Coordinates of C-alpha atoms in Angstrom, one line a residue:
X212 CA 122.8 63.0 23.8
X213 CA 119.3 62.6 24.8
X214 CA 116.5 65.1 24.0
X215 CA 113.7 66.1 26.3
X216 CA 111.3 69.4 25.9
X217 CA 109.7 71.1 29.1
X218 CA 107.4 73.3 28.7
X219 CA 107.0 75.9 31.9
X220 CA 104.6 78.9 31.9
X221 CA 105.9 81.6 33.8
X222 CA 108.8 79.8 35.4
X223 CA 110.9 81.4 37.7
X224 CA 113.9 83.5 36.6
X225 CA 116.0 81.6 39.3
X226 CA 115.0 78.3 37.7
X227 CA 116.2 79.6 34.5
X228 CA 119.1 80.6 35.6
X229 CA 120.4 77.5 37.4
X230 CA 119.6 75.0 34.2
X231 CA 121.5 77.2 32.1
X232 CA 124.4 76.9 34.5
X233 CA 124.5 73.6 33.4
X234 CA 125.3 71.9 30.1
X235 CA 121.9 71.8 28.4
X236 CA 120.6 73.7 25.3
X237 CA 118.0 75.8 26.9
X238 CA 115.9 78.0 24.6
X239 CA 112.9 81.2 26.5
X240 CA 110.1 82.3 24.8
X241 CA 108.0 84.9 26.6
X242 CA 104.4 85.1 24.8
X243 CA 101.0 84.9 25.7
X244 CA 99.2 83.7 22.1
X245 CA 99.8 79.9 21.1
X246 CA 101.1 81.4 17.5
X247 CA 103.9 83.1 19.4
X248 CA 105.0 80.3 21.2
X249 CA 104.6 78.0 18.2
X250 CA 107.1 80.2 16.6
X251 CA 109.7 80.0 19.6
X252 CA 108.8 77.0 19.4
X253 CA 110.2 76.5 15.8
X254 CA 112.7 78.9 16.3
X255 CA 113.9 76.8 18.6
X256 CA 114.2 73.1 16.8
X257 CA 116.1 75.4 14.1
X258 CA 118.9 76.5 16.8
X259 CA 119.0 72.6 17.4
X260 CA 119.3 71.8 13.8
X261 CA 122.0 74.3 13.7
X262 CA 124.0 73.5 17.0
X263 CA 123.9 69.6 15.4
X264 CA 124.8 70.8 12.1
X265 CA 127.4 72.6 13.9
X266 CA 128.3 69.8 16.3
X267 CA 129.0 67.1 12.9
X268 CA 131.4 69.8 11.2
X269 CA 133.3 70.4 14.3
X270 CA 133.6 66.2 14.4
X271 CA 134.6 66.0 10.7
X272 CA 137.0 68.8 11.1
X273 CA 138.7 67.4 14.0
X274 CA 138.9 64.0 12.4
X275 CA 140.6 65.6 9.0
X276 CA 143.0 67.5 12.4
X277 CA 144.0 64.0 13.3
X278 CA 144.2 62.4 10.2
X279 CA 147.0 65.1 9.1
X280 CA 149.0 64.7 12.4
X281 CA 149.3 61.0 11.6
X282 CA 150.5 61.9 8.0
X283 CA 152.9 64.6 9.2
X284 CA 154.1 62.1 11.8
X285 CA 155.1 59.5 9.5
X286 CA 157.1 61.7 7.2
X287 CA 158.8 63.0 9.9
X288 CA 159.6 59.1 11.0
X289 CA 160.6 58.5 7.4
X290 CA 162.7 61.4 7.5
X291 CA 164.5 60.8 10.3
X292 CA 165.1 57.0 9.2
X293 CA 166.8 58.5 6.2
X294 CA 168.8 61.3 7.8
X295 CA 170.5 58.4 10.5
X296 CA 173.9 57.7 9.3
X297 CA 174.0 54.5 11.7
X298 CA 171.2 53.0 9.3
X299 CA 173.4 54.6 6.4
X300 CA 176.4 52.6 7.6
X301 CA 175.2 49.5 8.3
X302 CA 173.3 49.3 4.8
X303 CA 176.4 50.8 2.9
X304 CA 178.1 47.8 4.4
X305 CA 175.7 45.0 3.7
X306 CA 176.2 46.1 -0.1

């Protein structure tokens, strides 16, 4: 995911509101002195931080999701291995 930062003054609420139709992280400040918008301005790269902090956990978790299907799926294969009396059979038989 790429990163770009646009800096509007005064844009247009209906501009606003068709790019966060979309799929991008879109962040507002409304402020007139350059130490409030430096501090949307941070606020904002923290919400980042956070979403990707967010974004790597949700990853992780879903990989540890997957992982345990596999396992669960393989002891159910084993299982039902054991359980077929046609495998039984034919091994009682070789013996």
């Amino acid at each position: 995911m790429s990163e770009i930062t646009i800096v509007l003054y005064a844009p247009p609420d209906a501009f606003l509101d068709a790019i966060r139709d979309k799929d991008y992280f879109v962040t507002t400040s409304y402020g007139n002195s350059i130490e409030q918008r430096d501090a949307a301005h941070r606020r904002e790269i923290a919400l980042r931080d956070e979403l990707d902090l967010l974004k790597v956990r949700h990853s992780k978790a879903l990989a540890r999701e997957e992982a345990l299907e596999k396992e669960i799926d393989a002891v159910r294969i084993q299982g039902l291995c054991n359980q077929s009396p046609s495998l039984n059979t034919k091994q009682d038989a070789t013996q």
